[in-house]
PDB file of C-alpha atoms in Angstrom:
ATOM      1  CA  MET A   1      -3.826 -14.891   4.812  1.00  0.00           C
ATOM      2  CA  LYS A   2      -2.830 -15.837   8.365  1.00  0.00           C
ATOM      3  CA  LEU A   3       0.215 -14.936  10.403  1.00  0.00           C
ATOM      4  CA  GLN A   4       1.154 -18.610  10.482  1.00  0.00           C
ATOM      5  CA  ASP A   5       1.512 -18.502   6.688  1.00  0.00           C
ATOM      6  CA  LEU A   6       4.608 -16.333   7.185  1.00  0.00           C
ATOM      7  CA  GLU A   7       6.228 -18.301  10.013  1.00  0.00           C
ATOM      8  CA  HIS A   8       8.834 -19.759   7.660  1.00  0.00           C
ATOM      9  CA  LEU A   9      10.183 -16.197   7.266  1.00  0.00           C
ATOM     10  CA  ARG A  10      10.466 -15.305  10.956  1.00  0.00           C
ATOM     11  CA  SER A  11      14.120 -16.346  11.239  1.00  0.00           C
ATOM     12  CA  ASP A  12      15.120 -14.415   8.109  1.00  0.00           C
ATOM     13  CA  ARG A  13      17.100 -11.343   9.174  1.00  0.00           C
ATOM     14  CA  ARG A  14      15.905  -9.418   6.145  1.00  0.00           C
ATOM     15  CA  ILE A  15      12.330  -9.431   7.478  1.00  0.00           C
ATOM     16  CA  ARG A  16      11.140  -7.918  10.744  1.00  0.00           C
ATOM     17  CA  PHE A  17       8.183  -9.160  12.801  1.00  0.00           C
ATOM     18  CA  SER A  18       7.352  -6.313  15.188  1.00  0.00           C
ATOM     19  CA  ASN A  19       4.570  -6.027  17.776  1.00  0.00           C
ATOM     20  CA  GLU A  20       2.755  -2.806  18.619  1.00  0.00           C
ATOM     21  CA  ILE A  21      -0.048  -2.180  21.112  1.00  0.00           C
ATOM     22  CA  VAL A  22      -2.908  -0.306  19.462  1.00  0.00           C
ATOM     23  CA  ASN A  23      -6.050   0.558  21.409  1.00  0.00           C
ATOM     24  CA  GLY A  24      -5.091  -2.070  23.985  1.00  0.00           C
ATOM     25  CA  GLN A  25      -4.615  -4.839  21.425  1.00  0.00           C
ATOM     26  CA  GLU A  26      -1.366  -6.400  20.236  1.00  0.00           C
ATOM     27  CA  LEU A  27      -0.810  -6.297  16.493  1.00  0.00           C
ATOM     28  CA  THR A  28       2.017  -7.842  14.503  1.00  0.00           C
ATOM     29  CA  ILE A  29       3.536  -5.941  11.579  1.00  0.00           C
ATOM     30  CA  VAL A  30       5.640  -7.911   9.095  1.00  0.00           C
ATOM     31  CA  CYS A  31       7.926  -5.880   6.859  1.00  0.00           C
ATOM     32  CA  TYR A  32      11.100  -6.509   4.916  1.00  0.00           C
ATOM     33  CA  MET A  33      14.060  -4.371   5.957  1.00  0.00           C
ATOM     34  CA  VAL A  34      16.434  -5.396   3.165  1.00  0.00           C
ATOM     35  CA  GLY A  35      15.330  -6.806  -0.152  1.00  0.00           C
ATOM     36  CA  ASP A  36      17.215  -8.823  -2.722  1.00  0.00           C
ATOM     37  CA  ASN A  37      16.412 -11.236  -5.533  1.00  0.00           C
ATOM     38  CA  GLU A  38      17.008 -14.237  -3.284  1.00  0.00           C
ATOM     39  CA  LEU A  39      14.451 -13.003  -0.770  1.00  0.00           C
ATOM     40  CA  TRP A  40      11.736 -12.507  -3.384  1.00  0.00           C
ATOM     41  CA  GLN A  41      12.023 -16.144  -4.410  1.00  0.00           C
ATOM     42  CA  LEU A  42      10.781 -17.243  -0.973  1.00  0.00           C
ATOM     43  CA  PRO A  43       7.056 -18.064  -0.646  1.00  0.00           C
ATOM     44  CA  LEU A  44       4.971 -14.998   0.317  1.00  0.00           C
ATOM     45  CA  ALA A  45       8.030 -12.796   0.886  1.00  0.00           C
ATOM     46  CA  THR A  46       6.533 -10.153  -1.402  1.00  0.00           C
ATOM     47  CA  GLU A  47       3.619  -9.822   1.061  1.00  0.00           C
ATOM     48  CA  CYS A  48       5.969  -8.574   3.791  1.00  0.00           C
ATOM     49  CA  ARG A  49       5.497  -4.893   3.061  1.00  0.00           C
ATOM     50  CA  GLY A  50       3.734  -3.742   6.199  1.00  0.00           C
ATOM     51  CA  ILE A  51       1.042  -6.426   6.418  1.00  0.00           C
ATOM     52  CA  VAL A  52      -0.671  -6.509   9.847  1.00  0.00           C
ATOM     53  CA  PHE A  53      -2.160  -9.355  11.901  1.00  0.00           C
ATOM     54  CA  ASP A  54      -4.227  -9.310  15.082  1.00  0.00           C
ATOM     55  CA  ALA A  55      -3.705 -11.464  18.190  1.00  0.00           C
ATOM     56  CA  ASN A  56      -5.651 -14.311  16.557  1.00  0.00           C
ATOM     57  CA  GLY A  57      -3.301 -14.293  13.577  1.00  0.00           C
ATOM     58  CA  ASP A  58      -5.906 -12.854  11.208  1.00  0.00           C
ATOM     59  CA  CYS A  59      -4.864 -10.302   8.607  1.00  0.00           C
ATOM     60  CA  VAL A  60      -6.375  -6.898   9.417  1.00  0.00           C
ATOM     61  CA  CYS A  61      -4.359  -4.763   6.997  1.00  0.00           C
ATOM     62  CA  ARG A  62      -2.935  -5.800   3.617  1.00  0.00           C
ATOM     63  CA  PRO A  63      -1.000  -3.028   1.844  1.00  0.00           C
ATOM     64  CA  PHE A  64       0.588  -3.360  -1.578  1.00  0.00           C
ATOM     65  CA  HIS A  65       2.656  -6.448  -2.198  1.00  0.00           C
ATOM     66  CA  LYS A  66       6.255  -5.774  -3.211  1.00  0.00           C
ATOM     67  CA  PHE A  67       6.375  -4.592  -6.812  1.00  0.00           C
ATOM     68  CA  PHE A  68       9.294  -4.066  -9.144  1.00  0.00           C
ATOM     69  CA  ASN A  69      10.602  -1.732 -11.819  1.00  0.00           C
ATOM     70  CA  VAL A  70      10.433  -2.708 -15.466  1.00  0.00           C
ATOM     71  CA  GLY A  71      13.517  -4.752 -16.237  1.00  0.00           C
ATOM     72  CA  GLU A  72      14.454  -5.231 -12.587  1.00  0.00           C
ATOM     73  CA  ASN A  73      14.094  -9.006 -12.707  1.00  0.00           C
ATOM     74  CA  TYR A  74      13.184 -11.796 -15.073  1.00  0.00           C
ATOM     75  CA  PHE A  75       9.416 -11.425 -14.723  1.00  0.00           C
ATOM     76  CA  THR A  76       9.342  -7.654 -15.313  1.00  0.00           C
ATOM     77  CA  GLN A  77      11.308  -7.638 -18.554  1.00  0.00           C
ATOM     78  CA  VAL A  78       9.697  -5.560 -21.300  1.00  0.00           C
ATOM     79  CA  SER A  79       9.242  -8.668 -23.436  1.00  0.00           C
ATOM     80  CA  THR A  80       7.359 -10.340 -20.573  1.00  0.00           C
ATOM     81  CA  VAL A  81       5.020  -7.557 -19.475  1.00  0.00           C
ATOM     82  CA  SER A  82       4.321  -5.899 -22.836  1.00  0.00           C
ATOM     83  CA  GLY A  83       1.610  -8.418 -23.629  1.00  0.00           C
ATOM     84  CA  MET A  84      -0.173  -7.985 -20.318  1.00  0.00           C
ATOM     85  CA  ASN A  85      -3.230  -5.857 -19.591  1.00  0.00           C
ATOM     86  CA  LEU A  86      -1.518  -2.858 -17.993  1.00  0.00           C
ATOM     87  CA  GLU A  87      -2.701   0.438 -16.515  1.00  0.00           C
ATOM     88  CA  ALA A  88      -0.641   3.636 -16.280  1.00  0.00           C
ATOM     89  CA  LEU A  89      -1.269   5.415 -12.976  1.00  0.00           C
ATOM     90  CA  GLU A  90       0.215   8.590 -11.534  1.00  0.00           C
ATOM     91  CA  LYS A  91       3.150   8.176  -9.127  1.00  0.00           C
ATOM     92  CA  ARG A  92       2.587  10.689  -6.325  1.00  0.00           C
ATOM     93  CA  ASP A  93       5.435  11.881  -4.142  1.00  0.00           C
ATOM     94  CA  GLY A  94       4.122  11.242  -0.639  1.00  0.00           C
ATOM     95  CA  SER A  95       3.762   8.549   2.021  1.00  0.00           C
ATOM     96  CA  MET A  96       1.729   5.355   1.769  1.00  0.00           C
ATOM     97  CA  LEU A  97      -0.849   5.069   4.553  1.00  0.00           C
ATOM     98  CA  THR A  98      -3.325   2.356   5.440  1.00  0.00           C
ATOM     99  CA  PRO A  99      -6.088   2.415   8.086  1.00  0.00           C
ATOM    100  CA  VAL A 100      -6.752  -0.458  10.479  1.00  0.00           C
ATOM    101  CA  LEU A 101      -9.921  -1.080  12.477  1.00  0.00           C
ATOM    102  CA  VAL A 102      -8.979  -1.944  16.069  1.00  0.00           C
ATOM    103  CA  GLY A 103     -11.616  -2.284  18.761  1.00  0.00           C
ATOM    104  CA  GLY A 104     -14.121  -0.355  16.672  1.00  0.00           C
ATOM    105  CA  LYS A 105     -11.773   2.600  16.062  1.00  0.00           C
ATOM    106  CA  VAL A 106      -9.657   3.471  13.032  1.00  0.00           C
ATOM    107  CA  PHE A 107      -5.890   3.843  13.402  1.00  0.00           C
ATOM    108  CA  TRP A 108      -3.475   4.835  10.641  1.00  0.00           C
ATOM    109  CA  LYS A 109      -0.060   3.411   9.868  1.00  0.00           C
ATOM    110  CA  THR A 110       2.828   3.891   7.490  1.00  0.00           C
ATOM    111  CA  LYS A 111       4.561   0.842   6.066  1.00  0.00           C
ATOM    112  CA  LYS A 112       6.381  -0.018   9.291  1.00  0.00           C
ATOM    113  CA  SER A 113       4.500   1.525  12.217  1.00  0.00           C
ATOM    114  CA  PHE A 114       1.421   3.124  13.738  1.00  0.00           C
ATOM    115  CA  ASN A 115       3.727   5.379  15.743  1.00  0.00           C
ATOM    116  CA  SER A 116       5.679   7.145  13.012  1.00  0.00           C
ATOM    117  CA  GLU A 117       5.497  10.936  12.861  1.00  0.00           C
ATOM    118  CA  ILE A 118       3.715  10.832   9.510  1.00  0.00           C
ATOM    119  CA  ALA A 119       1.121   8.304  10.721  1.00  0.00           C
ATOM    120  CA  ILE A 120       0.352  10.459  13.753  1.00  0.00           C
ATOM    121  CA  GLU A 121       0.199  13.645  11.700  1.00  0.00           C
ATOM    122  CA  ALA A 122      -2.026  12.053   9.070  1.00  0.00           C
ATOM    123  CA  ALA A 123      -4.419  10.698  11.711  1.00  0.00           C
ATOM    124  CA  ASN A 124      -4.975  14.280  12.824  1.00  0.00           C
ATOM    125  CA  ASN A 125      -5.774  15.442   9.285  1.00  0.00           C
ATOM    126  CA  VAL A 126      -8.139  12.774   7.952  1.00  0.00           C
ATOM    127  CA  PRO A 127     -11.142  14.356   6.187  1.00  0.00           C
ATOM    128  CA  GLN A 128     -14.525  12.987   7.195  1.00  0.00           C
ATOM    129  CA  ASN A 129     -15.272  11.560   3.744  1.00  0.00           C
ATOM    130  CA  VAL A 130     -11.978   9.660   3.750  1.00  0.00           C
ATOM    131  CA  MET A 131     -12.724   8.286   7.210  1.00  0.00           C
ATOM    132  CA  THR A 132     -16.257   7.285   6.197  1.00  0.00           C
ATOM    133  CA  LEU A 133     -14.972   5.400   3.153  1.00  0.00           C
ATOM    134  CA  ALA A 134     -12.201   3.754   5.177  1.00  0.00           C
ATOM    135  CA  ILE A 135     -14.631   2.471   7.795  1.00  0.00           C
ATOM    136  CA  TRP A 136     -17.009   1.140   5.147  1.00  0.00           C
ATOM    137  CA  LEU A 137     -14.235  -0.798   3.403  1.00  0.00           C
ATOM    138  CA  LEU A 138     -12.576  -2.039   6.598  1.00  0.00           C
ATOM    139  CA  ARG A 139     -15.840  -3.510   7.840  1.00  0.00           C
ATOM    140  CA  GLN A 140     -15.987  -5.561   4.643  1.00  0.00           C
ATOM    141  CA  ASN A 141     -12.446  -6.861   5.221  1.00  0.00           C
ATOM    142  CA  PHE A 142     -10.828  -4.600   2.615  1.00  0.00           C
ATOM    143  CA  THR A 143      -7.745  -2.430   3.090  1.00  0.00           C
ATOM    144  CA  PRO A 144      -7.870   0.968   1.351  1.00  0.00           C
ATOM    145  CA  ILE A 145      -4.368   2.174   0.446  1.00  0.00           C
ATOM    146  CA  PHE A 146      -3.798   5.925   0.361  1.00  0.00           C
ATOM    147  CA  GLU A 147      -0.992   8.262  -0.627  1.00  0.00           C
ATOM    148  CA  TYR A 148      -0.699  11.077   1.896  1.00  0.00           C
ATOM    149  CA  THR A 149       0.849  14.415   0.961  1.00  0.00           C
ATOM    150  CA  SER A 150       1.348  17.287   3.335  1.00  0.00           C
ATOM    151  CA  PRO A 151       3.141  20.656   3.361  1.00  0.00           C
ATOM    152  CA  PHE A 152       4.523  19.610   6.750  1.00  0.00           C
ATOM    153  CA  ASN A 153       6.166  16.471   5.326  1.00  0.00           C
ATOM    154  CA  LYS A 154       7.032  17.405   1.753  1.00  0.00           C
ATOM    155  CA  VAL A 155       9.243  14.816   0.044  1.00  0.00           C
ATOM    156  CA  VAL A 156      10.194  16.630  -3.174  1.00  0.00           C
ATOM    157  CA  LEU A 157       7.101  17.826  -5.020  1.00  0.00           C
ATOM    158  CA  ASN A 158       4.806  20.498  -3.624  1.00  0.00           C
ATOM    159  CA  TYR A 159       1.128  19.486  -3.624  1.00  0.00           C
ATOM    160  CA  GLY A 160      -0.154  22.674  -1.995  1.00  0.00           C
ATOM    161  CA  GLU A 161      -0.810  23.883   1.527  1.00  0.00           C
ATOM    162  CA  THR A 162      -3.507  21.376   2.461  1.00  0.00           C
ATOM    163  CA  PRO A 163      -2.864  17.757   3.543  1.00  0.00           C
ATOM    164  CA  ALA A 164      -4.419  15.340   1.055  1.00  0.00           C
ATOM    165  CA  PHE A 165      -5.383  11.675   0.895  1.00  0.00           C
ATOM    166  CA  VAL A 166      -5.510  10.036  -2.547  1.00  0.00           C
ATOM    167  CA  LEU A 167      -6.852   6.501  -2.924  1.00  0.00           C
ATOM    168  CA  LEU A 168      -4.277   4.303  -4.689  1.00  0.00           C
ATOM    169  CA  ALA A 169      -5.846   0.851  -4.380  1.00  0.00           C
ATOM    170  CA  VAL A 170      -8.247  -1.328  -2.401  1.00  0.00           C
ATOM    171  CA  ARG A 171      -7.167  -4.837  -1.450  1.00  0.00           C
ATOM    172  CA  HIS A 172      -9.043  -7.715   0.183  1.00  0.00           C
ATOM    173  CA  ASN A 173      -7.376  -8.828   3.424  1.00  0.00           C
ATOM    174  CA  GLU A 174      -7.973 -12.525   2.922  1.00  0.00           C
ATOM    175  CA  SER A 175      -7.586 -13.109  -0.802  1.00  0.00           C
ATOM    176  CA  GLY A 176      -5.159 -10.288  -1.546  1.00  0.00           C
ATOM    177  CA  ASN A 177      -7.141  -9.366  -4.665  1.00  0.00           C
ATOM    178  CA  TYR A 178      -7.299  -5.731  -5.757  1.00  0.00           C
ATOM    179  CA  ILE A 179     -10.566  -4.176  -6.855  1.00  0.00           C
ATOM    180  CA  ALA A 180     -10.730  -2.792 -10.400  1.00  0.00           C
ATOM    181  CA  TYR A 181      -9.927   0.835 -11.158  1.00  0.00           C
ATOM    182  CA  ASP A 182     -13.489   1.444 -12.383  1.00  0.00           C
ATOM    183  CA  GLU A 183     -14.785   0.292  -8.997  1.00  0.00           C
ATOM    184  CA  MET A 184     -12.503   2.798  -7.272  1.00  0.00           C
ATOM    185  CA  LYS A 185     -13.904   5.542  -9.494  1.00  0.00           C
ATOM    186  CA  GLU A 186     -17.374   4.559  -8.305  1.00  0.00           C
ATOM    187  CA  LEU A 187     -16.160   5.043  -4.739  1.00  0.00           C
ATOM    188  CA  GLU A 188     -14.797   8.435  -5.740  1.00  0.00           C
ATOM    189  CA  THR A 189     -18.238   9.433  -6.972  1.00  0.00           C
ATOM    190  CA  ALA A 190     -20.040   8.028  -3.936  1.00  0.00           C
ATOM    191  CA  TYR A 191     -17.720   9.397  -1.239  1.00  0.00           C
ATOM    192  CA  GLY A 192     -15.992  12.338  -2.878  1.00  0.00           C
ATOM    193  CA  VAL A 193     -12.567  10.815  -2.200  1.00  0.00           C
ATOM    194  CA  GLU A 194      -9.897  11.525  -4.807  1.00  0.00           C
ATOM    195  CA  VAL A 195      -8.665   8.479  -6.719  1.00  0.00           C
ATOM    196  CA  ILE A 196      -5.207   8.306  -8.279  1.00  0.00           C
ATOM    197  CA  LYS A 197      -5.139   9.516 -11.875  1.00  0.00           C
ATOM    198  CA  LYS A 198      -5.059   7.026 -14.735  1.00  0.00           C
ATOM    199  CA  PHE A 199      -3.409   7.873 -18.051  1.00  0.00           C
ATOM    200  CA  ASP A 200      -4.255   6.616 -21.525  1.00  0.00           C
ATOM    201  CA  MET A 201      -0.728   5.336 -22.184  1.00  0.00           C
ATOM    202  CA  THR A 202       0.792   2.076 -23.310  1.00  0.00           C
ATOM    203  CA  LEU A 203       3.868   0.555 -21.729  1.00  0.00           C
ATOM    204  CA  GLN A 204       5.951   1.835 -24.622  1.00  0.00           C
ATOM    205  CA  ASP A 205       4.516   5.343 -24.141  1.00  0.00           C
ATOM    206  CA  CYS A 206       5.644   5.242 -20.511  1.00  0.00           C
ATOM    207  CA  LEU A 207       9.118   3.984 -21.422  1.00  0.00           C
ATOM    208  CA  ASN A 208       9.487   6.670 -24.088  1.00  0.00           C
ATOM    209  CA  GLN A 209       8.474   9.398 -21.659  1.00  0.00           C
ATOM    210  CA  VAL A 210      10.949   8.193 -19.029  1.00  0.00           C
ATOM    211  CA  ASP A 211      13.679   7.958 -21.634  1.00  0.00           C
ATOM    212  CA  THR A 212      12.952  11.506 -22.810  1.00  0.00           C
ATOM    213  CA  SER A 213      12.937  12.861 -19.249  1.00  0.00           C
ATOM    214  CA  LEU A 214      16.368  11.336 -18.516  1.00  0.00           C
ATOM    215  CA  ARG A 215      18.056  12.903 -21.547  1.00  0.00           C
TER     216      ARG A 215
END
């Protein structure tokens, strides 16, 4: 993935190309500001969720692509996804954070910026094992994606009095491929970094639980 691959989207007002100086280097963050079904039909628009490029146009941070609720569009209808190989993972109530290696140092960002209050706070609370894992993955051109929860920035749920980083996914910057959940569990064992919980549930189990909760 190169910055030039997204040039056809630069004039689209729904997507913002913003530049930030980090450790003396200019980085470009591409993120959608407004999403609609028309936008998601455009090539690579779903990648515009905080993806970052360096001055050479190389991808240095590749967060989650845009994903959708069940039934939100034609390709997430129950009849379409029920036959797929699916995993049920916990949805934590925090902020998505990704690290970026710039000039040999690690900097943290939220979806839209390195300079948000949460990104700055999180950077001051990164445990050493999380930092060690992040550096190891970044040097291999992978982006680790974390959910950050903190008593200082509680959204709704209370996760305790200690800031926490939970590994949600690991994505290759160039190919965009995600590593398997079992591989993340191996990283959990090796580095002592918490990995998002996985549940033994089918799609129908999940739908039934949501339906029950809404009654």
